[in-house]
mmCIF file of C-alpha atoms and ligand atoms in Angstrom:
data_model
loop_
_atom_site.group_PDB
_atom_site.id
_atom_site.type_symbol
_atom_site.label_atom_id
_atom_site.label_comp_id
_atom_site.label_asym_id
_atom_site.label_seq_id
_atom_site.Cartn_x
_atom_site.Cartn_y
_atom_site.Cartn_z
ATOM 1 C CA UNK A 11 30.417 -15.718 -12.180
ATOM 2 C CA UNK A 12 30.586 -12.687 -14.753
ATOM 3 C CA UNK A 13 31.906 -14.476 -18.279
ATOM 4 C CA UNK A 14 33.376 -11.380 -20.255
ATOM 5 C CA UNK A 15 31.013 -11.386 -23.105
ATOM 6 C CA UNK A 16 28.101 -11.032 -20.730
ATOM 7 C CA UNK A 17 29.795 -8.067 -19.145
ATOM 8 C CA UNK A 18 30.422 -6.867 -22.331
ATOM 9 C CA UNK A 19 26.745 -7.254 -23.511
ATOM 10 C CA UNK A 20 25.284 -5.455 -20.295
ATOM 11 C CA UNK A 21 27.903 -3.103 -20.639
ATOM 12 C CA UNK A 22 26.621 -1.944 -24.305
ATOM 13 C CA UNK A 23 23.341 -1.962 -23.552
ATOM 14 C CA UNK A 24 23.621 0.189 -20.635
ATOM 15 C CA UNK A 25 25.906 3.191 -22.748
ATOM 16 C CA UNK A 26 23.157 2.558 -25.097
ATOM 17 C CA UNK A 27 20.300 3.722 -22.747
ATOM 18 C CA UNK A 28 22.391 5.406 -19.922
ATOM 19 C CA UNK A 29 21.672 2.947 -17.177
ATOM 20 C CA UNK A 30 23.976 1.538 -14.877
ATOM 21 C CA UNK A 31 26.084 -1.697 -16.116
ATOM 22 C CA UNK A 32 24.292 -3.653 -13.949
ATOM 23 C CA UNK A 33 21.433 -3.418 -15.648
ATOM 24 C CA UNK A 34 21.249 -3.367 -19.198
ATOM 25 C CA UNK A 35 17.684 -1.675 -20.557
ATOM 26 C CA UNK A 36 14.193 -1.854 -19.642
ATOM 27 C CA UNK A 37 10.953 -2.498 -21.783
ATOM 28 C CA UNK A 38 9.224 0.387 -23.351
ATOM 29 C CA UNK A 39 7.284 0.797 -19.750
ATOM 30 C CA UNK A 40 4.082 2.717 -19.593
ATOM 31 C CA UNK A 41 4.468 6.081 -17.955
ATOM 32 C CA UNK A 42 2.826 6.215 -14.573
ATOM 33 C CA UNK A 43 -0.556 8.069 -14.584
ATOM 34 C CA UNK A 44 -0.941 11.360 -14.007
ATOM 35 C CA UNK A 45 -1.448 11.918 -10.114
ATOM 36 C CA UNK A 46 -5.167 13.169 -9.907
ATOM 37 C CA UNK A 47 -7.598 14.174 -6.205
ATOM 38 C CA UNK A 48 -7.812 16.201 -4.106
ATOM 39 C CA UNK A 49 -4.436 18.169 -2.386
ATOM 40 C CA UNK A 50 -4.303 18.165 1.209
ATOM 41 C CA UNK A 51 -2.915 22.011 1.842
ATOM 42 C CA UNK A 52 -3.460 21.677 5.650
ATOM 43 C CA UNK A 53 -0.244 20.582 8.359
ATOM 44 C CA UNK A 54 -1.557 17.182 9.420
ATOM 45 C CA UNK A 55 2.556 16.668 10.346
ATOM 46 C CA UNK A 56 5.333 15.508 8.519
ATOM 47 C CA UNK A 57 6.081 11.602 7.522
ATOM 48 C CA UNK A 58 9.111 10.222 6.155
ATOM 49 C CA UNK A 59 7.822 6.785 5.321
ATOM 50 C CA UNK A 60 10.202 3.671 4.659
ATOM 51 C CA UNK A 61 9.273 0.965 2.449
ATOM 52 C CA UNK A 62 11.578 -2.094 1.818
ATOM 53 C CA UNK A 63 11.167 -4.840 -0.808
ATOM 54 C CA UNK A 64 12.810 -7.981 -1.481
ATOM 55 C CA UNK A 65 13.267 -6.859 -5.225
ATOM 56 C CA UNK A 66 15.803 -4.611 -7.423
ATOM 57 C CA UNK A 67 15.641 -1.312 -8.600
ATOM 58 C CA UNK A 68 15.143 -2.469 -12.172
ATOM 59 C CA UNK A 69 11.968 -4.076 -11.297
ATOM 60 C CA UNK A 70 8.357 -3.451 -11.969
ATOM 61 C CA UNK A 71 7.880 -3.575 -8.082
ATOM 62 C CA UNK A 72 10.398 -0.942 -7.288
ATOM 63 C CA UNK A 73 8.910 1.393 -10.071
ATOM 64 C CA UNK A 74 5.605 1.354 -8.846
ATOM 65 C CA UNK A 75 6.696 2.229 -5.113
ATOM 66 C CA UNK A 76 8.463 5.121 -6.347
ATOM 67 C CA UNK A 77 5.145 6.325 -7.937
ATOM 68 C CA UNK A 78 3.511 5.537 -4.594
ATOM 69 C CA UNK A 79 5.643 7.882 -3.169
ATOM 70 C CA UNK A 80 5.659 10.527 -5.782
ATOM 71 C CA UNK A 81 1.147 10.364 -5.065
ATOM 72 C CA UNK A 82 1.593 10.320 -1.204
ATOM 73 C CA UNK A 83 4.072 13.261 -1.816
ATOM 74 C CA UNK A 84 2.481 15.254 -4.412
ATOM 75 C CA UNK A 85 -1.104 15.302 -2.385
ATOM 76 C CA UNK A 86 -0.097 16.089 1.009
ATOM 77 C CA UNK A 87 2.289 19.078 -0.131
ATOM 78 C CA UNK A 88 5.543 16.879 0.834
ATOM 79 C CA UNK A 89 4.856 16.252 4.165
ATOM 80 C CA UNK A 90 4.396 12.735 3.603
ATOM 81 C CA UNK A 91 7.522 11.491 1.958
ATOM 82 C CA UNK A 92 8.411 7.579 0.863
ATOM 83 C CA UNK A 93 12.404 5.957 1.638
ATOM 84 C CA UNK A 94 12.367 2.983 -0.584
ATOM 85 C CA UNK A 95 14.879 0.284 0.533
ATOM 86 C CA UNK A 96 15.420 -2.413 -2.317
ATOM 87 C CA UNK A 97 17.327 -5.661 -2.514
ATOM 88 C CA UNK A 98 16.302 -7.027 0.211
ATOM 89 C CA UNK A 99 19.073 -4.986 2.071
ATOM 90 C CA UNK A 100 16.185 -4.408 5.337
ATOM 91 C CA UNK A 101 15.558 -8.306 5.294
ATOM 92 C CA UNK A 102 13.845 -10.789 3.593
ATOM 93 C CA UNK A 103 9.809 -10.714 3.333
ATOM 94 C CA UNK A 104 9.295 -12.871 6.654
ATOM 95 C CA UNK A 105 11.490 -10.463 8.460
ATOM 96 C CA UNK A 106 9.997 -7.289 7.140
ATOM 97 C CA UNK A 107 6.725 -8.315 8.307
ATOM 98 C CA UNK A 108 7.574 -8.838 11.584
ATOM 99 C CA UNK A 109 9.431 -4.799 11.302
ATOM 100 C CA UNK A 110 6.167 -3.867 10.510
ATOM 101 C CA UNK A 111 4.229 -5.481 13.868
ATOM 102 C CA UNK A 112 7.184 -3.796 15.945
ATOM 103 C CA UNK A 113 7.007 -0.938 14.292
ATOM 104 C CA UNK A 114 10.609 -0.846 12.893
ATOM 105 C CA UNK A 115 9.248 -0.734 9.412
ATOM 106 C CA UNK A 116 6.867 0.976 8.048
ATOM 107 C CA UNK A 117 5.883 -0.948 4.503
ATOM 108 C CA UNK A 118 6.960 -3.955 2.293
ATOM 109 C CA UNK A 119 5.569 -5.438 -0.286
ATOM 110 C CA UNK A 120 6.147 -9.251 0.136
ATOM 111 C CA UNK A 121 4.939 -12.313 -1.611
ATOM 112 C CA UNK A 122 1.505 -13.810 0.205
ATOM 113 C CA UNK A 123 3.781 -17.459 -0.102
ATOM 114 C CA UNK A 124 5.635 -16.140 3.151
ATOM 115 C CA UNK A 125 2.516 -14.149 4.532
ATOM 116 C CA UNK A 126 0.512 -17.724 4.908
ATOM 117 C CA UNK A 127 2.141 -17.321 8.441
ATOM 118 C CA UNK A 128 -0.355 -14.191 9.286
ATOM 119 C CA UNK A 129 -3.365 -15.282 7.145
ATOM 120 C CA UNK A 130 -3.067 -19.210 6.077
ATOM 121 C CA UNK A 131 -6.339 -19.005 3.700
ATOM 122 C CA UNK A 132 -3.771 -16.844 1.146
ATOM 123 C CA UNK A 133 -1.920 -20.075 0.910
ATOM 124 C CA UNK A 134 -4.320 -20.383 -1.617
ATOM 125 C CA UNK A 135 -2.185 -18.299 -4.290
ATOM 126 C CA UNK A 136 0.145 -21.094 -3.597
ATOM 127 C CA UNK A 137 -1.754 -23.784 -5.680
ATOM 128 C CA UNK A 138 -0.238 -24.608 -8.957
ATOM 129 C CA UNK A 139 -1.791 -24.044 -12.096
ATOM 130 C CA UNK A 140 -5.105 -22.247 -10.409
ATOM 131 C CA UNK A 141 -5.145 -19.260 -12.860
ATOM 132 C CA UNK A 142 -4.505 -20.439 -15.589
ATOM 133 C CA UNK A 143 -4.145 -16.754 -17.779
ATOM 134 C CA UNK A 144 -3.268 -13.042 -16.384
ATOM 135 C CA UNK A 145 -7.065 -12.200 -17.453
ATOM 136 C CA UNK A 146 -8.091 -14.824 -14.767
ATOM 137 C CA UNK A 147 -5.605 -14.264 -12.362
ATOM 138 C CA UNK A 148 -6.287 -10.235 -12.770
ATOM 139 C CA UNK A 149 -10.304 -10.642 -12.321
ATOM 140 C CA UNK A 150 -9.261 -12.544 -8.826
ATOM 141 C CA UNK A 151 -6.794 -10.424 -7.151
ATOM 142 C CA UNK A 152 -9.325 -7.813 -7.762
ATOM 143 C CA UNK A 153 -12.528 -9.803 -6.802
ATOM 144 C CA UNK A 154 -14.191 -9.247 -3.139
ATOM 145 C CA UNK A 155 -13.001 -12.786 -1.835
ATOM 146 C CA UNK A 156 -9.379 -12.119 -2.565
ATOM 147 C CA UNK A 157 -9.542 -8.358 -0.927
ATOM 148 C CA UNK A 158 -11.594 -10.171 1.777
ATOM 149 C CA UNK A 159 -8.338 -12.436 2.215
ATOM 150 C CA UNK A 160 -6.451 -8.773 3.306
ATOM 151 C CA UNK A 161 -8.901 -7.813 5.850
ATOM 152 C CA UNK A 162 -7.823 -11.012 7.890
ATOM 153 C CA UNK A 163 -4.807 -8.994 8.683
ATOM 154 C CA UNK A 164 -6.335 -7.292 11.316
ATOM 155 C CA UNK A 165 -5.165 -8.131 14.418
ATOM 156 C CA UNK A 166 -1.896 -8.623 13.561
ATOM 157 C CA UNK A 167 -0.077 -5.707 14.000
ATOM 158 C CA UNK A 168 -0.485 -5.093 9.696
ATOM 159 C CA UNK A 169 -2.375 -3.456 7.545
ATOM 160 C CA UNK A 170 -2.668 -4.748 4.067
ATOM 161 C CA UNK A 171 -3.949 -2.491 0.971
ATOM 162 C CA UNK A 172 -3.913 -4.268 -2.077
ATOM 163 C CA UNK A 173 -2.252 -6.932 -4.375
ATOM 164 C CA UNK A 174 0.705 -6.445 -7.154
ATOM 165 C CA UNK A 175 1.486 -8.743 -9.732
ATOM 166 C CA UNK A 176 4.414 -10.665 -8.829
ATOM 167 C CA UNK A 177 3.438 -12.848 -12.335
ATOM 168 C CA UNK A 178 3.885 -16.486 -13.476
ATOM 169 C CA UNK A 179 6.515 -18.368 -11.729
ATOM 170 C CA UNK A 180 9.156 -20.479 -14.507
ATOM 171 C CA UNK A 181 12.272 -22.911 -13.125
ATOM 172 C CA UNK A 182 15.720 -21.799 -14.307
ATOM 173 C CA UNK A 183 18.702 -24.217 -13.212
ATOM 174 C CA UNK A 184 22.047 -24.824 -13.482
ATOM 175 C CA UNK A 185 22.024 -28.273 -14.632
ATOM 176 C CA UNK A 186 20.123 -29.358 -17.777
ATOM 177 C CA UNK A 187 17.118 -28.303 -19.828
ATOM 178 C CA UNK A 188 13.895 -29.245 -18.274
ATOM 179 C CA UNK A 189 10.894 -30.282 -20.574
ATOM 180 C CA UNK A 190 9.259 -32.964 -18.060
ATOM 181 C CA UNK A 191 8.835 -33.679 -14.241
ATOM 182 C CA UNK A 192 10.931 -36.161 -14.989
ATOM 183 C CA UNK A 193 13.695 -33.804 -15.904
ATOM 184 C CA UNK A 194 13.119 -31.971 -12.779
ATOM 185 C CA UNK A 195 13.211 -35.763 -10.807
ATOM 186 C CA UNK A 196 16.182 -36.647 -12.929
ATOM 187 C CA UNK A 197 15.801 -40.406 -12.910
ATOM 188 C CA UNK A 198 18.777 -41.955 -13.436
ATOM 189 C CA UNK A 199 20.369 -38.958 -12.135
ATOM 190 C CA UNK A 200 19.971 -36.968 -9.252
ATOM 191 C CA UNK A 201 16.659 -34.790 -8.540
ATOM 192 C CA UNK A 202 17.421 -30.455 -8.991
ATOM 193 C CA UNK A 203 18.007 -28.780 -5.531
ATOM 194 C CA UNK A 204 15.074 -26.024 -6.192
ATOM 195 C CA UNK A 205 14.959 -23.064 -3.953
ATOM 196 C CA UNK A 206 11.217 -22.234 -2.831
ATOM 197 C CA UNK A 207 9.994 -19.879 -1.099
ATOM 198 C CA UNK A 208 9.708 -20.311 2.711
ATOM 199 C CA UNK A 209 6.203 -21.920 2.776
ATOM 200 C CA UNK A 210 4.982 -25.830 3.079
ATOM 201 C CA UNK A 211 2.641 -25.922 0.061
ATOM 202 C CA UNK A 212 5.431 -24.751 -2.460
ATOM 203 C CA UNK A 213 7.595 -27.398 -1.006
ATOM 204 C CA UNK A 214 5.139 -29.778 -1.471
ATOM 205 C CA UNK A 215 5.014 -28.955 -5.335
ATOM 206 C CA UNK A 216 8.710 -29.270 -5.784
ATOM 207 C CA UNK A 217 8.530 -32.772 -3.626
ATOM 208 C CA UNK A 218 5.463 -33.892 -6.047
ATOM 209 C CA UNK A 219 8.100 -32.813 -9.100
ATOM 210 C CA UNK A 220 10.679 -34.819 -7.703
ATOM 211 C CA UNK A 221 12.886 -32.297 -6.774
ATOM 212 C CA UNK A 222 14.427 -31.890 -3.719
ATOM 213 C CA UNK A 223 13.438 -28.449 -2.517
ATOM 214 C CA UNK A 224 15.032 -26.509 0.357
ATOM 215 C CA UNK A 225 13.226 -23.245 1.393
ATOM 216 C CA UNK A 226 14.762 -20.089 1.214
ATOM 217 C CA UNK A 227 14.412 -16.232 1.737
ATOM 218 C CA UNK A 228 14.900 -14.471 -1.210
ATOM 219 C CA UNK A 229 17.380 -12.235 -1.259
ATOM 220 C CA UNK A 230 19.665 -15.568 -0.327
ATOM 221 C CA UNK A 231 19.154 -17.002 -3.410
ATOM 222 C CA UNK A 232 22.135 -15.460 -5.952
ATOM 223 C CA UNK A 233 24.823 -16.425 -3.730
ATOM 224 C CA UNK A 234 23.295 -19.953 -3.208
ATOM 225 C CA UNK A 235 23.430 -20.642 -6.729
ATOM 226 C CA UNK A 236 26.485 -18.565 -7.572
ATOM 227 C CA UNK A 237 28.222 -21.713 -4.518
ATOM 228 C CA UNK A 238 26.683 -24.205 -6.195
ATOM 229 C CA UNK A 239 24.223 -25.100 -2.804
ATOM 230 C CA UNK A 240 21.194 -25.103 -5.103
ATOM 231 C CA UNK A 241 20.736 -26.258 -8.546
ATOM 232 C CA UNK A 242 18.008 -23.677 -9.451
ATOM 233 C CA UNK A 243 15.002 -21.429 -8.338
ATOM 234 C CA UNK A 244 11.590 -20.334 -9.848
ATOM 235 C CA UNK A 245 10.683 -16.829 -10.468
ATOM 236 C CA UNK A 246 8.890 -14.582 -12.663
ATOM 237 C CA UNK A 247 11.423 -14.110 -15.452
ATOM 238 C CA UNK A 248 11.495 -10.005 -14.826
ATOM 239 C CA UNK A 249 12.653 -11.226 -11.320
ATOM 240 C CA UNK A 250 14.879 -13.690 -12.640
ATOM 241 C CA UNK A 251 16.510 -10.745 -15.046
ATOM 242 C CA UNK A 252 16.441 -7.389 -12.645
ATOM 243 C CA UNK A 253 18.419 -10.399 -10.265
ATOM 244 C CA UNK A 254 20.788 -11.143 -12.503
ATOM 245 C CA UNK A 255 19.818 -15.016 -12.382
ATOM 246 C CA UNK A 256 20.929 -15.500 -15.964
ATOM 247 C CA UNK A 257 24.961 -15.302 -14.497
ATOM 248 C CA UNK A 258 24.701 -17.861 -12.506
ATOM 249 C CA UNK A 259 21.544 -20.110 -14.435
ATOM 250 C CA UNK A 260 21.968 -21.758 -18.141
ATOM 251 C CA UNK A 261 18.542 -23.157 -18.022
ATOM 252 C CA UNK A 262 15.005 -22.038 -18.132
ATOM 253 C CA UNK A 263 11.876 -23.409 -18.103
ATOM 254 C CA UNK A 264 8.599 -21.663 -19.283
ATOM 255 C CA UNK A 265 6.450 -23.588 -16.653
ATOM 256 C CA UNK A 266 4.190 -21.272 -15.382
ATOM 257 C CA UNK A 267 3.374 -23.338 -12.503
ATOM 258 C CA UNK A 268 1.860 -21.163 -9.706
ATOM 259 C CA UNK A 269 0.649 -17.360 -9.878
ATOM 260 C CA UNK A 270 1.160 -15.798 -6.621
ATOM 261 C CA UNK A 271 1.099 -11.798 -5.967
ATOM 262 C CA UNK A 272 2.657 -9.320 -3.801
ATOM 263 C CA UNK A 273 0.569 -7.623 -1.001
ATOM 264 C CA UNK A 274 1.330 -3.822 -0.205
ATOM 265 C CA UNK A 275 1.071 -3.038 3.691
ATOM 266 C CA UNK A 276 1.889 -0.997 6.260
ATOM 267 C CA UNK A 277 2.668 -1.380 9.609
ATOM 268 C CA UNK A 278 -0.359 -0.336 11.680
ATOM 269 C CA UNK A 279 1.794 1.432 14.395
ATOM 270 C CA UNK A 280 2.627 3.559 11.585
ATOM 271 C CA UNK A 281 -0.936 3.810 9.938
ATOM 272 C CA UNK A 282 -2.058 5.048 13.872
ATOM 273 C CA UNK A 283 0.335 7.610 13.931
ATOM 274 C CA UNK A 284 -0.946 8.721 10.408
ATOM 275 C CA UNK A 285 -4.429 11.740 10.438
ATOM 276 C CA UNK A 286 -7.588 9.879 8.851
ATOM 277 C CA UNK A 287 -6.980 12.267 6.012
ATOM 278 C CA UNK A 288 -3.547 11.076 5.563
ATOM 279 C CA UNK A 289 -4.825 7.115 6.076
ATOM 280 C CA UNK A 290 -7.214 7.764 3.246
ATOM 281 C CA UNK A 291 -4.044 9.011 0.979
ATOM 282 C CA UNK A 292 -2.038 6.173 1.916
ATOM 283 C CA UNK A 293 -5.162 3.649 0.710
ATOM 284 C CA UNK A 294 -5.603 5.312 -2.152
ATOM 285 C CA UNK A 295 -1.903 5.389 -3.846
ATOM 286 C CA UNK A 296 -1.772 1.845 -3.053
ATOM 287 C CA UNK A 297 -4.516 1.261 -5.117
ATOM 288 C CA UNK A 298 -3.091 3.213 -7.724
ATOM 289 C CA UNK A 299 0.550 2.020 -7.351
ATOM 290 C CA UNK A 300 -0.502 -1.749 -7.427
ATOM 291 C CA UNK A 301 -2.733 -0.564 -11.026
ATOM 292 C CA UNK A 302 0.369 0.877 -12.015
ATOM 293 C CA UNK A 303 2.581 -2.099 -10.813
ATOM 294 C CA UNK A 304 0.050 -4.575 -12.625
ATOM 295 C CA UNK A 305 0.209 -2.917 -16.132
ATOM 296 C CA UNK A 306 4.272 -2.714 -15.731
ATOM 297 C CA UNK A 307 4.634 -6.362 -14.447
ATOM 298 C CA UNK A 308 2.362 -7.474 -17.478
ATOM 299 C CA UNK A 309 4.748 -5.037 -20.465
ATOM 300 C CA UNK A 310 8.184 -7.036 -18.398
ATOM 301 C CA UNK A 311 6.907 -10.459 -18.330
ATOM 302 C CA UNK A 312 7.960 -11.653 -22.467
ATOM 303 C CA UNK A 313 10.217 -9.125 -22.449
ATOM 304 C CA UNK A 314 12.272 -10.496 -19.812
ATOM 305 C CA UNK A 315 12.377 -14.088 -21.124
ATOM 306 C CA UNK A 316 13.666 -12.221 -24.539
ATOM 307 C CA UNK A 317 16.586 -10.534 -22.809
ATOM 308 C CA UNK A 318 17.118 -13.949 -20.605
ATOM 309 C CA UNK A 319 17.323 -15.619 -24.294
ATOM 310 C CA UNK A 320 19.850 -12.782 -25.825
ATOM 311 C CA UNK A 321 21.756 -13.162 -22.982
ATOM 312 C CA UNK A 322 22.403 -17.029 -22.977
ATOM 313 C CA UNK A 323 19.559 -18.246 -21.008
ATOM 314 C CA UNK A 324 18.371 -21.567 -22.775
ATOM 315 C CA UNK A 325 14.659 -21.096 -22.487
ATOM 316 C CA UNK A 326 12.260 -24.327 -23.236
ATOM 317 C CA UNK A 327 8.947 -23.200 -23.976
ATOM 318 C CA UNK A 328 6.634 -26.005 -23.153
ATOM 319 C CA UNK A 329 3.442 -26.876 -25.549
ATOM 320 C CA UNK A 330 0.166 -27.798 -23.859
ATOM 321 C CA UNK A 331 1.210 -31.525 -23.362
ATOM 322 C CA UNK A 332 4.088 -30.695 -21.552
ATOM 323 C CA UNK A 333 2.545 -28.304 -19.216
ATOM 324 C CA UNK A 334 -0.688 -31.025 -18.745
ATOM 325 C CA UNK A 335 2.418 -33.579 -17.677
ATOM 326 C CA UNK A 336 3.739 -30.838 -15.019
ATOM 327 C CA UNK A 337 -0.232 -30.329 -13.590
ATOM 328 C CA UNK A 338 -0.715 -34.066 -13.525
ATOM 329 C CA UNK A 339 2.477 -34.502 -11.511
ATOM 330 C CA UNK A 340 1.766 -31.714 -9.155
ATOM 331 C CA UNK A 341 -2.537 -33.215 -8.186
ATOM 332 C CA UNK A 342 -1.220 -34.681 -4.730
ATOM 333 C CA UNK A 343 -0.144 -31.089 -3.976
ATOM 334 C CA UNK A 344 -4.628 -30.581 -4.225
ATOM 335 C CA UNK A 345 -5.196 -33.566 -2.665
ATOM 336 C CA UNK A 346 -3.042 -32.695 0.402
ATOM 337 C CA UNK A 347 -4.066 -28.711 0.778
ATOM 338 C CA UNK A 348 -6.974 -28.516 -0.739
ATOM 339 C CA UNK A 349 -9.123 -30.074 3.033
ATOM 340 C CA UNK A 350 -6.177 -27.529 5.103
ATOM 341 C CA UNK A 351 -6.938 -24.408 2.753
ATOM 342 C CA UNK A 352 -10.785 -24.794 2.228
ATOM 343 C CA UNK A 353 -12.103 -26.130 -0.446
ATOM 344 C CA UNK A 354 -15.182 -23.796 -0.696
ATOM 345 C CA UNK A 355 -12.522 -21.183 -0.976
ATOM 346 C CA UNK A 356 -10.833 -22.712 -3.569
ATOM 347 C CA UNK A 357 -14.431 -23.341 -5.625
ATOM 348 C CA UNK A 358 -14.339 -19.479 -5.189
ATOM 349 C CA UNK A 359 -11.453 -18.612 -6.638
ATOM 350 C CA UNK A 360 -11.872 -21.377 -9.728
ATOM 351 C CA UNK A 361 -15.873 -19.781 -10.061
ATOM 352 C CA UNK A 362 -13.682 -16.223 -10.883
ATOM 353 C CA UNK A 363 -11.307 -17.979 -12.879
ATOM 354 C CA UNK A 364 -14.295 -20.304 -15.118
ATOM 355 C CA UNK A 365 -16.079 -16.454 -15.401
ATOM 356 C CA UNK A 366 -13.343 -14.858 -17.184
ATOM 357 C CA UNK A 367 -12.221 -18.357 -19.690
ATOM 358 C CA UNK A 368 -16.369 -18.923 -20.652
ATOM 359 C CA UNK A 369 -17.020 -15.464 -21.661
HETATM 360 C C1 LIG B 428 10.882 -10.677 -2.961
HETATM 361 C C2 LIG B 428 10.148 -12.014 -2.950
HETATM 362 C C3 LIG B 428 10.251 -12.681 -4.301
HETATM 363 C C4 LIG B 428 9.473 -13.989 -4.348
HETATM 364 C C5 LIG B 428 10.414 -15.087 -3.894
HETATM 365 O O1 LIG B 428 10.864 -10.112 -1.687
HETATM 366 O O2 LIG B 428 10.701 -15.135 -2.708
HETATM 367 O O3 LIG B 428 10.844 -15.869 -4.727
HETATM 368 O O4 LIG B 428 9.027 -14.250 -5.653
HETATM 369 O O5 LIG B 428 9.834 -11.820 -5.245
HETATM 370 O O6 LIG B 428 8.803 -11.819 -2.567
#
């Protein structure tokens, strides 16, 4: 539902910065690096290559893959050339994964909540509050036992590069303000329908909350709320903005309840087709799209909840105590995956995390 004066806001702000009206401005975003190696001059063929995401143009996610495609394009003399497909409008993560294995697709970038299916051990992202701060959450997605968790795609038709920031997830509803887990339970009331994302240790958070959560692709998720089928959804608040959550949610939550990244792959029928020295290129601006992506994601992040705010979001930022009440509420969620997801694993992960909070 489009009130007037929110029209009217996004509608200023865009004829302030020239953007379209969907959309009203951006953060002041770093400019992507310079693109830097080596030039591939020879004809290893020509490559049109088509990447869809679940995301919107506006977001950190679809920035970065543009840069991947300006690298891939720049070193190989524009013979390799990058399509990106946004909005979901290819399918939702789960079914972009399986375009890649039939070779229909040839990249997404999805969340690793939905990619448990191909390699369960990333389930581990799905824990709540196991990085606690972006420094600790950085130092893992770039430590050997996460990029050893993208190796276990072989085998399965993909080939996975590197990790994005997808950022802290926060609840937004359509109901009431939410400073407790009893909020979210409701009491005397009845529990928030929360959206999740399509994977059993996420619903098992929102079940510890109280809620009653119903899993969800992505790109379903406006319309649901816009109908009134859910109550709310949790995202990273550039998400929630670049989808235009804030028409159809009054509430917000700064929760910051579970930290789990993007993954940048290809489909390997694709990467077969590709020359070695082409393959190499491809790894490469991955690794420098999903820097890129990472230093964008982290500039968005406040930013976002601002605009949310100036746009009529009611945002509850929750002290320490508040936050402990949330972790408390969500230790069966340990208790239950911890055995399923190994626990030497997770000791792994928490060593990393321990590393970067002592220093
Ligand atoms: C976009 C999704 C999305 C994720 C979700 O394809 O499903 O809520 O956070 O960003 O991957």
């Amino acid at each position: 539902m489009h009130t007037p004066w929110k029209l009217t806001l996004a509608m200023t702000g865009a004829a302030l910065i020239g953007m379209s009206p969907v959309f009203a401005a951006a953060p002041d975003l770093s400019d992507p690096p310079p693109i830097e190696g080596e030039v591939i001059t020879e004809d290893l063929g020509s490559h049109t290559i088509r990447v869809g995401l679940g995301l919107a143009e506006t977001s950190p996610l679809y920035i970065s893959t543009r840069y991947f495609g300006d690298i891939l394009s720049e070193r190989s003399e524009g013979r390799l050339s990058v399509n990106v497909f946004p909005n979901s409008q290819l399918g939702d993560d789960a079914q972009m994964m399986e375009m890649l294995q039939t070779g229909s697709l040839d990249m997404t970038i999805p969340s690793t909540s939905p990619a448990t299916t191909y390699v369960p051990e990333l389930a581990v992202f799905d824990l709540p509050f196991l990085l606690p701060t972006r420094e600790a959450a950085i130092a893992v997605l770039e430590s050997d036992v996460a990029l050893g968790l993208l190796d276990k795609f072989d085998g399965t038709g993909i080939k996975a590069f590197a990790y994005h920031e997808n950022g802290y997830r926060q609840l937004t509803n359509s109901v009431r303000p939410v400073e407790s887990p009893d909020d979210v339970a409701g009491l005397d009331v009845r529990g928030l329908t929360i959206r999740t994302m399509e994977n059993p240790v996420q619903l098992s958070i929102w079940e510890a909350l109280g809620a009653n959560p119903t899993p969800m692709a992505f790109g379903e998720v406006f319309s649901a709320m816009e109908q009134g089928v859910i109550d709310g959804q949790e995202n990273p608040w550039s998400t929630i903005l670049t989808s235009n959550f804030h028409e159809v949610q009054d509430y917000g939550a700064e929760t910051r309840h579970v930290y789990t990244p993007f993954i940048i792959m290809m489909s390997e029928r694709t990467w077969d087709r590709l020359d070695p020295a082409y393959q190499e290129l491809v790894r490469e601006a991955a690794q420098e799209a999903a820097a890129y992506e990472i230093q964008l994601a982290t500039e968005y992040d406040d930013w976002a909840r601002d605009q949310l705010e100036e746009r009529g979001m009611q945002i509850t930022r929750l002290d320490d105590d508040q936050i402990a009440a949330f972790q408390e509420a969500v230790q069966p969620v340990y208790d239950q995956w911890g055995p399923r997801i190994g626990e030497d694993l997770i000791a792994e992960i928490q060593g990393i995390v321990d590393s970067t909070t002592s220093e």
